[in-house]
PDB file of C-alpha atoms in Angstrom:
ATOM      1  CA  UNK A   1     -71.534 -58.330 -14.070  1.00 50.00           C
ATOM      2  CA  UNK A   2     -73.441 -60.671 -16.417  1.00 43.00           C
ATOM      3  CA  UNK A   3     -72.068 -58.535 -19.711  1.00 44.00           C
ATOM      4  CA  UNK A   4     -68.500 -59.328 -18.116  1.00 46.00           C
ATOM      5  CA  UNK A   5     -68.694 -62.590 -17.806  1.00 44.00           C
ATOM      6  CA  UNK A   6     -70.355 -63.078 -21.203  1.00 43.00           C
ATOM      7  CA  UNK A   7     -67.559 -60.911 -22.823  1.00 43.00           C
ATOM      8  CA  UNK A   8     -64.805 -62.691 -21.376  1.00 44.00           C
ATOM      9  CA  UNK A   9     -66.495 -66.141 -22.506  1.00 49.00           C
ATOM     10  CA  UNK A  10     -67.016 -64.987 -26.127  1.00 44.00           C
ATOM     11  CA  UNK A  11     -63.237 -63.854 -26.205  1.00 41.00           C
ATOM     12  CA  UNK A  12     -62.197 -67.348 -24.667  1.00 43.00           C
ATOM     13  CA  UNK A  13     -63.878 -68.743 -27.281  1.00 46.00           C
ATOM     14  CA  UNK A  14     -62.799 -67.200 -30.142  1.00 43.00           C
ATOM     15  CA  UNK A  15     -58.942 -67.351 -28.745  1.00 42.00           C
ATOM     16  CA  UNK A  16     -59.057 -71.345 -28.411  1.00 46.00           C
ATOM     17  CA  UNK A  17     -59.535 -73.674 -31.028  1.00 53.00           C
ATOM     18  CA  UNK A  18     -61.369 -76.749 -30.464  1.00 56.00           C
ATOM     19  CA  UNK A  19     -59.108 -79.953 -29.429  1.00 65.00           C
ATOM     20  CA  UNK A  20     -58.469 -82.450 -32.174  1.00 66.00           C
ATOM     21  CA  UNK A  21     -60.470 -85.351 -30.341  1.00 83.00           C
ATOM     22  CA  UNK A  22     -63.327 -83.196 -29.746  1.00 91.00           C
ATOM     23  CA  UNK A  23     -66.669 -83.428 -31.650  1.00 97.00           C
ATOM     24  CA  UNK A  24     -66.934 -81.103 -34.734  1.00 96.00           C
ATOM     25  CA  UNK A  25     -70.727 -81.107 -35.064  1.00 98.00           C
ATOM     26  CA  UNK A  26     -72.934 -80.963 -32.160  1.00 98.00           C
ATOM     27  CA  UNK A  27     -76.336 -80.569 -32.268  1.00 98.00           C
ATOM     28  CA  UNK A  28     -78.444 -79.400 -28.506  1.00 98.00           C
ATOM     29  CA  UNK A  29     -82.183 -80.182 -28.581  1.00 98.00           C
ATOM     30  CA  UNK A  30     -82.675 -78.627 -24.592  1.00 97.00           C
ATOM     31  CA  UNK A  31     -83.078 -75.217 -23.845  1.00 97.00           C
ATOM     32  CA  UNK A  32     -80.930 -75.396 -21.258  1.00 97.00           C
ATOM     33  CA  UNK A  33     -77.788 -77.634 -23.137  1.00 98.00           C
ATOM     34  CA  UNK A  34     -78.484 -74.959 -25.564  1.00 98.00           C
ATOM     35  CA  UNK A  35     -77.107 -71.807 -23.194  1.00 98.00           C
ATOM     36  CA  UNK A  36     -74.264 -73.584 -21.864  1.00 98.00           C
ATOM     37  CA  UNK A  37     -73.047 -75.145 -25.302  1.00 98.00           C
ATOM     38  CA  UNK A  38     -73.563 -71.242 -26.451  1.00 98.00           C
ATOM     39  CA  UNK A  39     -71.230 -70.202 -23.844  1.00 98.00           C
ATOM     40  CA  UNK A  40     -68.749 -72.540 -24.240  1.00 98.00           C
ATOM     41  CA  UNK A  41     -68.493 -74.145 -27.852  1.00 98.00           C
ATOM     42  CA  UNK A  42     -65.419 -73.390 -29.758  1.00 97.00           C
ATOM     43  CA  UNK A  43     -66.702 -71.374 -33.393  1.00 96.00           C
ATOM     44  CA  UNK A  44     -68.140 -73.688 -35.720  1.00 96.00           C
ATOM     45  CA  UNK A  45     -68.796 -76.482 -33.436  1.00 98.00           C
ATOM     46  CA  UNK A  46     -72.118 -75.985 -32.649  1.00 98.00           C
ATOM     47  CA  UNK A  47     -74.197 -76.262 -35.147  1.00 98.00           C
ATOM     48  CA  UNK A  48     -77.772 -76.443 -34.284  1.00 98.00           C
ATOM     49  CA  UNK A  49     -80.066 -75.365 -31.016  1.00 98.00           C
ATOM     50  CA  UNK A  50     -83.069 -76.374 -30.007  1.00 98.00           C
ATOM     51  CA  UNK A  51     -86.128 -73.966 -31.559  1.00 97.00           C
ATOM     52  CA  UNK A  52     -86.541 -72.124 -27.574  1.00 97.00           C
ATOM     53  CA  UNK A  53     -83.288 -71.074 -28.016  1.00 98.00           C
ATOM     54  CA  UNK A  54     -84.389 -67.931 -30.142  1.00 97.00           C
ATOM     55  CA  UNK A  55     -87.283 -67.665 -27.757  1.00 96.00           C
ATOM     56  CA  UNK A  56     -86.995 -64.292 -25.531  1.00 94.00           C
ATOM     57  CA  UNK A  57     -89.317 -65.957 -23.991  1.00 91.00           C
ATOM     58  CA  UNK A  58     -87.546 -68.511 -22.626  1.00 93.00           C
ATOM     59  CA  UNK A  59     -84.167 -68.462 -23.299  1.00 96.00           C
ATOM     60  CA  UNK A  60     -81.307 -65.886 -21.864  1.00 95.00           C
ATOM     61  CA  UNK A  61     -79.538 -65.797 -24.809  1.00 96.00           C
ATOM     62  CA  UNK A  62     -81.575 -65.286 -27.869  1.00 96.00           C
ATOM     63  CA  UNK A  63     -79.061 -62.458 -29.409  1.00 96.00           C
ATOM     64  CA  UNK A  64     -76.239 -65.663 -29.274  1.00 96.00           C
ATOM     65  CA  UNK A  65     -78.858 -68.272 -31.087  1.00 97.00           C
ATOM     66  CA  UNK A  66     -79.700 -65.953 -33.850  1.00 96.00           C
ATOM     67  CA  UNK A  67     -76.973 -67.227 -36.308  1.00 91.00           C
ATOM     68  CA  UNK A  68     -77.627 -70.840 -35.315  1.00 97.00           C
ATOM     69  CA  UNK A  69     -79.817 -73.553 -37.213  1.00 97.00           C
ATOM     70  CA  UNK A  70     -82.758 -74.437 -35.243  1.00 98.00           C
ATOM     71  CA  UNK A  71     -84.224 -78.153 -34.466  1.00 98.00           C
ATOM     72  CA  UNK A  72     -86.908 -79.365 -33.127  1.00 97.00           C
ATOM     73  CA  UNK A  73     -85.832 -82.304 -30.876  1.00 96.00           C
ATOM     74  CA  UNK A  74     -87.038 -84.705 -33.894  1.00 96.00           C
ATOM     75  CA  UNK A  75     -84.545 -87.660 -34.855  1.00 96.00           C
ATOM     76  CA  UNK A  76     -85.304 -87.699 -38.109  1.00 96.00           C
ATOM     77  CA  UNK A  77     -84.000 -84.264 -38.363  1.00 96.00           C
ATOM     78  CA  UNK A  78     -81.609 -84.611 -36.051  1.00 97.00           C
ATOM     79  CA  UNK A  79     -79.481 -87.486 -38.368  1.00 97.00           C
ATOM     80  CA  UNK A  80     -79.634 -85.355 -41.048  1.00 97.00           C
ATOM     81  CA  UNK A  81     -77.633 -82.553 -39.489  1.00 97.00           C
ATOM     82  CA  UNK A  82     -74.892 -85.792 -39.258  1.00 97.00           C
ATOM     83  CA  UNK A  83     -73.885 -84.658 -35.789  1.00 98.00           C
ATOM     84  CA  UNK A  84     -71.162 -86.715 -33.745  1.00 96.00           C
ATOM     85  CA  UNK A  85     -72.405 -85.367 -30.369  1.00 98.00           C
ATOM     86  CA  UNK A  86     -76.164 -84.600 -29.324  1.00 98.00           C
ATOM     87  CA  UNK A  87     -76.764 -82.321 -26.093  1.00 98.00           C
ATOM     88  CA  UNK A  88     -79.823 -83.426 -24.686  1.00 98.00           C
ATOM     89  CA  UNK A  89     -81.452 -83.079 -21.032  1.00 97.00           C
ATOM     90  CA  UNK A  90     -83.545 -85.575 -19.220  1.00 95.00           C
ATOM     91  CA  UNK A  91     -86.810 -84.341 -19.949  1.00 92.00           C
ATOM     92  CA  UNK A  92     -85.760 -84.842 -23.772  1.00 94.00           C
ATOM     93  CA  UNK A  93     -88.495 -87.429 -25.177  1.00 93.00           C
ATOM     94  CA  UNK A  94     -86.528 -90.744 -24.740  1.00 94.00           C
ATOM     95  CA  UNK A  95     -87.592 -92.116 -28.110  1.00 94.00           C
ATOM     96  CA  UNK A  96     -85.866 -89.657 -29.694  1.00 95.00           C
ATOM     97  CA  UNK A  97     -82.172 -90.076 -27.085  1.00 96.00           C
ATOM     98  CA  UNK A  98     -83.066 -94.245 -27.540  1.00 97.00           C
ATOM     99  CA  UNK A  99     -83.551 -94.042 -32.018  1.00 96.00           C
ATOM    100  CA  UNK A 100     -80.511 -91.749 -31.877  1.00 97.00           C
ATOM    101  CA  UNK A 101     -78.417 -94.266 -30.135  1.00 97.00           C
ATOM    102  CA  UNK A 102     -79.402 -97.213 -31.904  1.00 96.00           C
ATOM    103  CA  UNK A 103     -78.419 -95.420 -35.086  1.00 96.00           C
ATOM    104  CA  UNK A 104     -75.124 -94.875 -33.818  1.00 96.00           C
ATOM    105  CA  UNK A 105     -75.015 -91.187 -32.506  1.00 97.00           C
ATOM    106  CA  UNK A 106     -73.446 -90.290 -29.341  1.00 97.00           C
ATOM    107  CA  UNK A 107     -76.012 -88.219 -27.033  1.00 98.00           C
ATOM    108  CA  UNK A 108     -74.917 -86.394 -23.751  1.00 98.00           C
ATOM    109  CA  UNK A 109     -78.073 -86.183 -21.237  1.00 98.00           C
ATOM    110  CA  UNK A 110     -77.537 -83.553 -19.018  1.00 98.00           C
ATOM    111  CA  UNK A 111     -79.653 -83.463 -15.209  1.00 95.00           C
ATOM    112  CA  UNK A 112     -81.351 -80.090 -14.423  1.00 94.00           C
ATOM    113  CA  UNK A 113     -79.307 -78.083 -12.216  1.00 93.00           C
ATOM    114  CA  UNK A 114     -81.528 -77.130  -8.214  1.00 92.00           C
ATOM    115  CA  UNK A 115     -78.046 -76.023  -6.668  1.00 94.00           C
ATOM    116  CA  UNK A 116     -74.992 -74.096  -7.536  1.00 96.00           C
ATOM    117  CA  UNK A 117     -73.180 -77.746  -7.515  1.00 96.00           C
ATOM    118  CA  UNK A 118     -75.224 -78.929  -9.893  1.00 96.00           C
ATOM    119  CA  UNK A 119     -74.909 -75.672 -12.205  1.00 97.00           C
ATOM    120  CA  UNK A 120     -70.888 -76.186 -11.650  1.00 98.00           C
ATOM    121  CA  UNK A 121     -71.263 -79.872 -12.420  1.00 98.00           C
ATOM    122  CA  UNK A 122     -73.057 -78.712 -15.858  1.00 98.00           C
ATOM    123  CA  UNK A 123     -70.656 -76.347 -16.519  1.00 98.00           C
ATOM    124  CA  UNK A 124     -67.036 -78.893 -16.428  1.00 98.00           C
ATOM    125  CA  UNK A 125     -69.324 -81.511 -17.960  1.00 98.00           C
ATOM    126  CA  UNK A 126     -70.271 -79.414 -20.836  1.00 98.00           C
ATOM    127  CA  UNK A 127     -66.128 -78.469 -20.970  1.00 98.00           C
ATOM    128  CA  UNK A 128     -65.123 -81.998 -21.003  1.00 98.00           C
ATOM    129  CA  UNK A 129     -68.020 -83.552 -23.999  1.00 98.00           C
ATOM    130  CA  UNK A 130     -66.973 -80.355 -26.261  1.00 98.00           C
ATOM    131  CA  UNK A 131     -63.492 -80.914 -25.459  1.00 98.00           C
ATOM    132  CA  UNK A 132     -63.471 -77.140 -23.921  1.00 98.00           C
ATOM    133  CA  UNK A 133     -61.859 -78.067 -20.582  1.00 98.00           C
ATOM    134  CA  UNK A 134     -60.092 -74.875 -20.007  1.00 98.00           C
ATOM    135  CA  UNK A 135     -62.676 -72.377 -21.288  1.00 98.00           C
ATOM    136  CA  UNK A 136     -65.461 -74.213 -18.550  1.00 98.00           C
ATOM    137  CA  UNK A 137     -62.960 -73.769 -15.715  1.00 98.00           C
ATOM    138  CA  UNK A 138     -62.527 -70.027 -16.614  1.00 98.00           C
ATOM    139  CA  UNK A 139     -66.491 -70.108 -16.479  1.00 98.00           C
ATOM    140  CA  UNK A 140     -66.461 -71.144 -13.483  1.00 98.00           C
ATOM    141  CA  UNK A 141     -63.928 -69.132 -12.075  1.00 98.00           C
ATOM    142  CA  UNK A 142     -65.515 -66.273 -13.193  1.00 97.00           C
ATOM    143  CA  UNK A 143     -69.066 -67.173 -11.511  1.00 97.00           C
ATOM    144  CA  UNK A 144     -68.143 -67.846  -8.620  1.00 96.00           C
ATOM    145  CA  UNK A 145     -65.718 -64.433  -8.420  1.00 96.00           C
ATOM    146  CA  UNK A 146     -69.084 -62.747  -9.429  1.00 95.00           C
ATOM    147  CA  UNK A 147     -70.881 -64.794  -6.699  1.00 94.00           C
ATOM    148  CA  UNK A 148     -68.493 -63.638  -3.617  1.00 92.00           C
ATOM    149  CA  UNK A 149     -69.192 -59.940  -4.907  1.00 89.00           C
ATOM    150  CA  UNK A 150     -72.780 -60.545  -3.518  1.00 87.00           C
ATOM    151  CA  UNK A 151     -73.306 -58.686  -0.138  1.00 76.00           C
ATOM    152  CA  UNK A 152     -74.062 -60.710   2.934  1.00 79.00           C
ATOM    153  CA  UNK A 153     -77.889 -60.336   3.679  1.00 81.00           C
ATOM    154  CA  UNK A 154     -78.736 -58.953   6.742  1.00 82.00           C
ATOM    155  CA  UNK A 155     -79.558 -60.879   9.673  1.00 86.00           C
ATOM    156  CA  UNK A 156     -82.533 -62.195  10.304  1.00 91.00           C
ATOM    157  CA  UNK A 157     -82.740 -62.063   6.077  1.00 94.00           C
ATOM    158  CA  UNK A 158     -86.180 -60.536   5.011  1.00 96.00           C
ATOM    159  CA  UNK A 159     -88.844 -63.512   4.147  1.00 97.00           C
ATOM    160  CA  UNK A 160     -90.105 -63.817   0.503  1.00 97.00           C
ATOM    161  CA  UNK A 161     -92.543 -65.742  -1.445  1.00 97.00           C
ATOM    162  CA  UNK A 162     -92.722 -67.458  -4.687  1.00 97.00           C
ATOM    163  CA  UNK A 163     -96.599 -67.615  -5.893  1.00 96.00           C
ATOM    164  CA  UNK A 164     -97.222 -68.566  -9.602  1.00 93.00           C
ATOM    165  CA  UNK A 165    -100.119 -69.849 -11.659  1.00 90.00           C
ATOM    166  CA  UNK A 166    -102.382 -72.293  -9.177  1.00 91.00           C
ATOM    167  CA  UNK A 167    -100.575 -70.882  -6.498  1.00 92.00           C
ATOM    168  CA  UNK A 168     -97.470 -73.168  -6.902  1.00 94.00           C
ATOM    169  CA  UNK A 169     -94.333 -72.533  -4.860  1.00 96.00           C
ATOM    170  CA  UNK A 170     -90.994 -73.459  -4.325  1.00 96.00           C
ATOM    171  CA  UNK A 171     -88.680 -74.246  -1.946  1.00 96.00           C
ATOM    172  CA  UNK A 172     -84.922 -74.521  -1.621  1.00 95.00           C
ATOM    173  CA  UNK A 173     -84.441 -78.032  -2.883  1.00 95.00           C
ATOM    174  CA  UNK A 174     -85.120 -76.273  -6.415  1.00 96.00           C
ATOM    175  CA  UNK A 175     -83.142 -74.146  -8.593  1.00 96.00           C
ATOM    176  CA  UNK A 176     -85.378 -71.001  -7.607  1.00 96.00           C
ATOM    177  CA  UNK A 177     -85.492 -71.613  -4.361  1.00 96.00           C
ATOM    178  CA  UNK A 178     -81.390 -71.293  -4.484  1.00 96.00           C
ATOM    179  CA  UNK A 179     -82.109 -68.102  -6.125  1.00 97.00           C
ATOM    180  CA  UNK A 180     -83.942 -66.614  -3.705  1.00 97.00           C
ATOM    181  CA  UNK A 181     -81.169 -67.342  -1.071  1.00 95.00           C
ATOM    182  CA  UNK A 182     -78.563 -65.109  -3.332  1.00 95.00           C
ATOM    183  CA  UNK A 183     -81.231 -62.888  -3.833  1.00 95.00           C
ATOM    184  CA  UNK A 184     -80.845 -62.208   0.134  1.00 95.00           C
ATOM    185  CA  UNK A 185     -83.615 -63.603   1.508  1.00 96.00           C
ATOM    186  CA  UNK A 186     -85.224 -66.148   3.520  1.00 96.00           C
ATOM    187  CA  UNK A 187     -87.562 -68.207   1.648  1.00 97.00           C
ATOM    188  CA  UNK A 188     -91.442 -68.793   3.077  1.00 97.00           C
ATOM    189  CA  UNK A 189     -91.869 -72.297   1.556  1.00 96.00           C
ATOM    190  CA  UNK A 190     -89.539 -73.644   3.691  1.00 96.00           C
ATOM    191  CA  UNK A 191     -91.054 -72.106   6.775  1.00 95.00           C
ATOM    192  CA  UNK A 192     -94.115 -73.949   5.803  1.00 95.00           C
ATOM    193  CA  UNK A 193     -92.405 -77.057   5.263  1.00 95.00           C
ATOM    194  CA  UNK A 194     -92.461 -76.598   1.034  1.00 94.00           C
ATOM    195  CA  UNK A 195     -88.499 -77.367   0.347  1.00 91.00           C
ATOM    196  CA  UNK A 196     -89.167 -78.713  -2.916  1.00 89.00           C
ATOM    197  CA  UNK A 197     -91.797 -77.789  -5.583  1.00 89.00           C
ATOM    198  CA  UNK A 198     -95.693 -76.795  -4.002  1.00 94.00           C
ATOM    199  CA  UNK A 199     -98.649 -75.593  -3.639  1.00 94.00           C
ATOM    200  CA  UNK A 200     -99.272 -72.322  -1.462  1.00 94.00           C
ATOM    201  CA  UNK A 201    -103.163 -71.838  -0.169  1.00 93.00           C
ATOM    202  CA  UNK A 202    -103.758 -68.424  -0.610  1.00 93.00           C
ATOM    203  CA  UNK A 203    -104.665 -68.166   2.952  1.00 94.00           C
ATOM    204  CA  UNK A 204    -101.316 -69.156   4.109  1.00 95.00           C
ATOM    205  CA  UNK A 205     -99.629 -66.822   2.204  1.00 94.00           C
ATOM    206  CA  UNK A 206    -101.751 -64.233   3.409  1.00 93.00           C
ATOM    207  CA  UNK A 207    -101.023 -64.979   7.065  1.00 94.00           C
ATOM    208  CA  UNK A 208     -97.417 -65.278   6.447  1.00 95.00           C
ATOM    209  CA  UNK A 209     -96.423 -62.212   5.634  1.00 95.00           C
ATOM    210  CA  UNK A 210     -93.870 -61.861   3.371  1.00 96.00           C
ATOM    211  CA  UNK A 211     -91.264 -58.837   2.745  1.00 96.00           C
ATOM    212  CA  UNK A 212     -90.782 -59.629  -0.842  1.00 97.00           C
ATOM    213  CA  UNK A 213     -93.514 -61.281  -3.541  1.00 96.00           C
ATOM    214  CA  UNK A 214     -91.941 -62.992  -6.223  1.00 96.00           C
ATOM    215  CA  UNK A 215     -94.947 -63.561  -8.974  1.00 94.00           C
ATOM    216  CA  UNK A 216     -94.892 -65.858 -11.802  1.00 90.00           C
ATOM    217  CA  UNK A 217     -94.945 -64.661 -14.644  1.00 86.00           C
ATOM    218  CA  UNK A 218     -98.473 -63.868 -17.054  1.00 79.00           C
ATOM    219  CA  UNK A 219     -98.142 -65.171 -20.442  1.00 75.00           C
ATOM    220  CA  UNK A 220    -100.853 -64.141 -23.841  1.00 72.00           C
ATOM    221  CA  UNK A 221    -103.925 -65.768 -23.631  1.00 69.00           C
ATOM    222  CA  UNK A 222    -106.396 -67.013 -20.699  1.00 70.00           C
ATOM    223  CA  UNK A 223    -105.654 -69.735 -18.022  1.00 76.00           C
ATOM    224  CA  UNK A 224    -107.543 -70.434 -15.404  1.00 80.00           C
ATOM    225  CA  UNK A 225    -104.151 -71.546 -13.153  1.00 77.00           C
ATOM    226  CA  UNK A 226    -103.746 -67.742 -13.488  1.00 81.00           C
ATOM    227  CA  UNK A 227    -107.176 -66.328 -11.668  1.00 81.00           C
ATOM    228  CA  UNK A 228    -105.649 -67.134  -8.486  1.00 81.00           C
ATOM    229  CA  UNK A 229    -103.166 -64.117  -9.437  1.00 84.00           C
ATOM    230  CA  UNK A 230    -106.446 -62.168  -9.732  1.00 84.00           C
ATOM    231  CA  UNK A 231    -107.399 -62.230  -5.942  1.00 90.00           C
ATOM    232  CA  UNK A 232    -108.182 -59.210  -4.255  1.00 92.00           C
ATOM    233  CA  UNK A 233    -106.926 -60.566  -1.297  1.00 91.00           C
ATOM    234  CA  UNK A 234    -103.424 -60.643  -3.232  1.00 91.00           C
ATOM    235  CA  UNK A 235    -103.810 -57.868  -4.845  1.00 91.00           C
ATOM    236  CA  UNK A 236    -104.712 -55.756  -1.563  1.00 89.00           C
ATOM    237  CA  UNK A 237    -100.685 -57.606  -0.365  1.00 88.00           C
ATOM    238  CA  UNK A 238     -99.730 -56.696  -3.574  1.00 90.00           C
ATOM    239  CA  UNK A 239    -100.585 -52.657  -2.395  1.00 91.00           C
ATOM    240  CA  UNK A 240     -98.635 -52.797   0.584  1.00 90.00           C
ATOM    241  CA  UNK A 241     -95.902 -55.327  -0.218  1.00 94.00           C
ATOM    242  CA  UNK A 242     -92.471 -54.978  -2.602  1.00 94.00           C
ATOM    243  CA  UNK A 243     -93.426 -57.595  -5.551  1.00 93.00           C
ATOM    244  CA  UNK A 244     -91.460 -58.901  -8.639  1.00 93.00           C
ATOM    245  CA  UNK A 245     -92.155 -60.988 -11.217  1.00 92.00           C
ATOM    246  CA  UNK A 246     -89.754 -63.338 -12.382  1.00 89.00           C
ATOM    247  CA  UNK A 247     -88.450 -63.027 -15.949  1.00 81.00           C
ATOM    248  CA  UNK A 248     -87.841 -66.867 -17.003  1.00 84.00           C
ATOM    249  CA  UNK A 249     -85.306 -66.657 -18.939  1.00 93.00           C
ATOM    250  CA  UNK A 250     -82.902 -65.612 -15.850  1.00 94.00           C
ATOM    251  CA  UNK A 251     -84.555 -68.277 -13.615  1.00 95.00           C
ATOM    252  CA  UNK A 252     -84.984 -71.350 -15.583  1.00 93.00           C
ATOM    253  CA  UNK A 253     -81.773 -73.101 -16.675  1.00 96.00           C
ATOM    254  CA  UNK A 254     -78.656 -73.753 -14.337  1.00 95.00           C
ATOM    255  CA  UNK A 255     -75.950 -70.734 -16.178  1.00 96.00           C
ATOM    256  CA  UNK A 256     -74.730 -67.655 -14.693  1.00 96.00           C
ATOM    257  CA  UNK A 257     -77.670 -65.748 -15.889  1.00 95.00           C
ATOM    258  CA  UNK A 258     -78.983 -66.674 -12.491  1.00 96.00           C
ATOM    259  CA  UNK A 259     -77.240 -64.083 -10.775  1.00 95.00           C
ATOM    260  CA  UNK A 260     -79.288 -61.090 -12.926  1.00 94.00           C
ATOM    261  CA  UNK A 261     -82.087 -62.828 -11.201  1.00 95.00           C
ATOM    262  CA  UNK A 262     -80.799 -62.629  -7.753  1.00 95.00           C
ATOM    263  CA  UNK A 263     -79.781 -59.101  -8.458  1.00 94.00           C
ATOM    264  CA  UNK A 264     -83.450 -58.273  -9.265  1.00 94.00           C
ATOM    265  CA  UNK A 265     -84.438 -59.915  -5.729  1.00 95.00           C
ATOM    266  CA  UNK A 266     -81.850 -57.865  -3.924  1.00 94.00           C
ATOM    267  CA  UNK A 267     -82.797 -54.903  -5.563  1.00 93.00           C
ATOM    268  CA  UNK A 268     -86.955 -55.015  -4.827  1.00 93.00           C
ATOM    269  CA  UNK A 269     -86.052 -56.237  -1.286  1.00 92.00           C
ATOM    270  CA  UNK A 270     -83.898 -53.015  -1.057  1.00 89.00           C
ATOM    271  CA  UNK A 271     -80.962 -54.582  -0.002  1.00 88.00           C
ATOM    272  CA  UNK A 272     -77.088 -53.961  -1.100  1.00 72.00           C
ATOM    273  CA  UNK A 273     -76.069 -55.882  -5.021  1.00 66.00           C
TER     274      UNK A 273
END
């Protein structure tokens, strides 16, 4: 599914040129700017990502970066690469969106996506500042025919958990929590009243009972946020209950990369793709 879309998107773009009012040099200093400019930038246009782009780590699209300049979100830097569009998202450091404007470059601040609106919304807005109209609708249309294709979850759904580093959770109102609902299940943070982001005692996790764990992710080095994943009382749930951990990449921005993450829910719950 996600290699279809991705082909189809790369062939759109390389069909269509760019229209003649559009910016010719744009420069994304988010991660998440970064994937959707990837997806839909006419060739040439873009011509530098942030440095997370090339990240496996964190970004979904690494293999698409690899021919790109990298920045580092600085101004200074930023001028330099004479851009007449900047990508930016609203956790970009606002004295580097503020300098940029008062010099005179136009910057596009894109909100993080927590709903499949808001990922549509990111996807026609990204269309309309590259002057890519058409290729973002065709996006679109092919997420959401790669959306319906997901099976109905059963009824009542199976109940799943999010636990991460210092037991943090989250609920619906997020853009995980969304994922768990296409992943086919019901989500445990909102049973205990945790819509948006939270933290999970142990205990209640425990006494909750989940179908499906859904464990954040362990990364090199030591922190203590992370001895909580250590438990033995999670590890003994751990024994006896279906667990994955989430791979970032797929569950971080607002693309259609989210749907490889439901897919992974769907498949460690057992339930149809």
């Amino acid at each position: 599914m996600v290699i279809r879309w991705l082909l189809a998107g790369l062939l759109a773009c390389l069909a269509l040129p760019v229209a003649a009012d559009a910016p010719r040099r744009v420069v994304s200093v988010n991660l998440c700017t970064d994937q959707l400019a990837m997806m839909l930038a006419a060739p040439g246009q873009l011509v530098s990502v942030s440095y997370l782009a090339r990240d496996p780590a964190s970004s979904a699209m690494p293999e698409a970066a690899a021919g790109l300049p990298l920045n580092h979100g600085l101004a200074e830097e930023i001028f330099l690469l004479r851009p007449d569009l900047v990508l930016a998202g609203t956790w970009t450091t606002p004295a580097t969106v503020d300098l940029l404007r008062r010099v005179g470059v136009p910057v596009a601040v894109f909100q993080p996506e927590d709903d499949l609106a808001g990922i549509r919304a990111n996807m026609r807005r990204m269309g309309e500042v590259l002057g890519r109209e058409a290729e973002a609708e065709a996006l679109i249309a092919r997420f959401d025919a790669d959306l319906a294709r997901l099976d109905d979850a059963p009824a009542p759904r199976p109940r799943a958990a999010i636990y991460a580093a210092n037991g943090y959770t989250l609920g619906s109102d997020s853009l995980a929590g969304q994922i768990v609902i296409l992943g086919g299940h019901a989500n445990i943070a909102d049973e205990l009243g945790l819509a948006g982001g939270s933290t999970l005692p142990l205990e209640s996790l425990l006494l909750s009972q989940p179908d499906l764990l859904i464990l954040g992710r362990r990364y090199p080095g030591h922190s203590r946020g992370e001895d909580m994943m250590d438990h033995p009382a999670l590890r003994s749930v751990m024994r006896d209950t279906p667990f994955v951990v989430m791979s970032d990449p797929d569950w971080v921005c607002g693309t259609p990369r989210i749907l490889r993450a439901a897919e992974s829910l769907r498949t460690a719950g057992g339930l149809a793709p």
